[in-house]
Coordinates of N, CA, C and O in Angstrom, one line a residue:
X228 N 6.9 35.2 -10.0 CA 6.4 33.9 -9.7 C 6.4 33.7 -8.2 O 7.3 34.2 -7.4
X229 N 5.4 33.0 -7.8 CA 5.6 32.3 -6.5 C 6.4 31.6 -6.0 O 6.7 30.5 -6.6
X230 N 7.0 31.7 -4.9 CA 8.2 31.0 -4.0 C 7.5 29.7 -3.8 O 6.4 29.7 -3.3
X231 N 8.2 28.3 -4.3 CA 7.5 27.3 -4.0 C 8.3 26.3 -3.4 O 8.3 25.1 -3.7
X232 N 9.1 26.9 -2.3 CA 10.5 26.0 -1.9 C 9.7 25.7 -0.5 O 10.5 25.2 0.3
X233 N 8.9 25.9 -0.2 CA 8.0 25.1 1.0 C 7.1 24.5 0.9 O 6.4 25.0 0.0
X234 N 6.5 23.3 1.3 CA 5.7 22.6 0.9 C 4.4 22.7 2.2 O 4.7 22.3 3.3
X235 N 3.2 23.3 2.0 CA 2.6 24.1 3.0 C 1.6 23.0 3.6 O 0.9 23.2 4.6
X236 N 1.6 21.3 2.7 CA 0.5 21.0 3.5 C 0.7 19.8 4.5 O -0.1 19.0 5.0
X237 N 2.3 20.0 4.5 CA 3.0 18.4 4.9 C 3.2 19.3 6.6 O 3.5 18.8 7.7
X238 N 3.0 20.4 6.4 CA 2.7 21.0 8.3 C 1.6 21.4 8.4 O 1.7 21.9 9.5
X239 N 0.3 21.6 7.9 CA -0.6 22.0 7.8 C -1.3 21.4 9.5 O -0.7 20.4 10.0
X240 N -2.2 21.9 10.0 CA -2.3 21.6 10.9 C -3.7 20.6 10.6 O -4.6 20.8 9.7
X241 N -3.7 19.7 11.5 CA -5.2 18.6 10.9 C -4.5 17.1 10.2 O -5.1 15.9 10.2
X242 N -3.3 17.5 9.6 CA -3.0 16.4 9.0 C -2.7 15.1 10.0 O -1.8 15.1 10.9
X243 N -3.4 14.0 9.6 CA -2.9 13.1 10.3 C -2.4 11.8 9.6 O -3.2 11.0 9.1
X244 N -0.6 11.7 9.7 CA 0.0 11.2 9.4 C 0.5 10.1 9.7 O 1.4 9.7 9.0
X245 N -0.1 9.3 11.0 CA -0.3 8.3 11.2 C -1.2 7.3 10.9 O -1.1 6.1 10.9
X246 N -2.1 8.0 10.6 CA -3.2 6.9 9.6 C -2.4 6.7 8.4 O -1.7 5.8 7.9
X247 N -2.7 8.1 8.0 CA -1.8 7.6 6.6 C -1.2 6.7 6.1 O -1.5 6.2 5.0
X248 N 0.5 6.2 7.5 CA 0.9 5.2 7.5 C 0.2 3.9 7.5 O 0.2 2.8 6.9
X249 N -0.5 4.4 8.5 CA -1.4 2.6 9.0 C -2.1 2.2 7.7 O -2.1 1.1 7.3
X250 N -2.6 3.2 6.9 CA -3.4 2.9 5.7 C -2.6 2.7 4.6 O -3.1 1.8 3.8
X251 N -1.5 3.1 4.5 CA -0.2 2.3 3.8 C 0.0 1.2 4.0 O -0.1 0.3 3.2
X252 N 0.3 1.0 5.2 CA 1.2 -0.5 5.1 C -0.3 -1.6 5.0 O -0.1 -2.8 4.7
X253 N -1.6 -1.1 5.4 CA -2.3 -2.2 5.5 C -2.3 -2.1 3.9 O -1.9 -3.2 3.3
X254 N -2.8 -1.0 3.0 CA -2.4 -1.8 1.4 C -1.6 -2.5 0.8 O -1.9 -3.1 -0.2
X255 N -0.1 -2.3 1.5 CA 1.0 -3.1 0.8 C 1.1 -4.5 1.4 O 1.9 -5.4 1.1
X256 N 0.0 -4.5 2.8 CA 0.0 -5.6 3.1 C -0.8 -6.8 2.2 O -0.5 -8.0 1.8
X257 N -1.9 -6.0 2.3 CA -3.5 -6.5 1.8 C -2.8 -6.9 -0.2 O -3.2 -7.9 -0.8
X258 N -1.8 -6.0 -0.8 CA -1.4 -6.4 -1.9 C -0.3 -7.5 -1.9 O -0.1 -8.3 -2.8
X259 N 0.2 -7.5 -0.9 CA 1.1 -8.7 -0.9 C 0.9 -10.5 -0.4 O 1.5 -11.6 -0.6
X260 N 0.1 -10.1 0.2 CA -1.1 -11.3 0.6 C -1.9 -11.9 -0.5 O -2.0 -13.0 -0.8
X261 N -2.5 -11.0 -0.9 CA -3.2 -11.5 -2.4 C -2.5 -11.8 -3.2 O -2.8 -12.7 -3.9
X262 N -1.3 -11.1 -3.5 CA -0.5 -12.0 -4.9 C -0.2 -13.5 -4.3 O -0.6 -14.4 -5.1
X263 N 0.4 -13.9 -3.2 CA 0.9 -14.7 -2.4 C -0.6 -16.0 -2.9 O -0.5 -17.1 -3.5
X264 N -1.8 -15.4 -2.4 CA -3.1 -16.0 -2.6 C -3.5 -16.7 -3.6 O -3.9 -17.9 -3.7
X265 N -3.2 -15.2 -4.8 CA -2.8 -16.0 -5.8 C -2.2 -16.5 -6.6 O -2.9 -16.8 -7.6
X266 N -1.2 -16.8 -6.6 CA 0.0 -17.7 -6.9 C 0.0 -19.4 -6.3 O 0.5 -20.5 -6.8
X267 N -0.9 -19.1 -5.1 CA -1.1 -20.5 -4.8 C -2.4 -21.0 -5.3 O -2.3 -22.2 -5.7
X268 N -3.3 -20.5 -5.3 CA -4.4 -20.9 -5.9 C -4.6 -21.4 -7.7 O -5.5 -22.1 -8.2
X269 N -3.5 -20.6 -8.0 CA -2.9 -21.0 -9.6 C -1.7 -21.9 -9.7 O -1.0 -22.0 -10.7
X270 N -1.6 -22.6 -8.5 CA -0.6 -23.7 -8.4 C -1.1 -24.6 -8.1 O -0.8 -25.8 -8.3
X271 N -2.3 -24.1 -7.6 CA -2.9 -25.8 -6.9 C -4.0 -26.2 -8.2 O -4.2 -27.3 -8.5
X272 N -4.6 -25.1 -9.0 CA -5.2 -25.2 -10.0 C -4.2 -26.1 -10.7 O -4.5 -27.3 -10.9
X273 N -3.0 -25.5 -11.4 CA -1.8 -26.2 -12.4 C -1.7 -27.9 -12.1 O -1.4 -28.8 -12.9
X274 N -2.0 -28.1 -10.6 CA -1.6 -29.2 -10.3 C -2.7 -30.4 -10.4 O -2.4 -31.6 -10.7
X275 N -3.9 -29.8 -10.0 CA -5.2 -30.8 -10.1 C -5.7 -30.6 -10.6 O -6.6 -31.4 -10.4
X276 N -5.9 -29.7 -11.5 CA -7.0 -29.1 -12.6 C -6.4 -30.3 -14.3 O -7.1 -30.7 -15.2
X277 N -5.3 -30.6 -14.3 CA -4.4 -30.7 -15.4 C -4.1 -32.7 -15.3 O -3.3 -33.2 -16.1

């Protein structure tokens, strides 16, 4: 079997690992904003819709 105790593409040359992040946190941003969004939008509904 193959030696698989290196992981060949986390040095791979080309990778850019900075976007990556930036593209991370803007999703965990962009998902944490919208629950927030809606949570309030389904409060304000609860409150004047009712």
């Amino acid at each position: 079997m193959s030696d698989h105790s290196e992981v060949a593409y986390s040095v791979a040359d080309g990778n850019d690992y900075q976007a990556h992040e930036d593209t991370y946190v803007g999703f965990i941003n962009m998902a944490k904003y919208g629950t927030i969004a809606v949570v309030i939008i389904l409060s304000l509904m609860a409150i004047f819709l009712t």
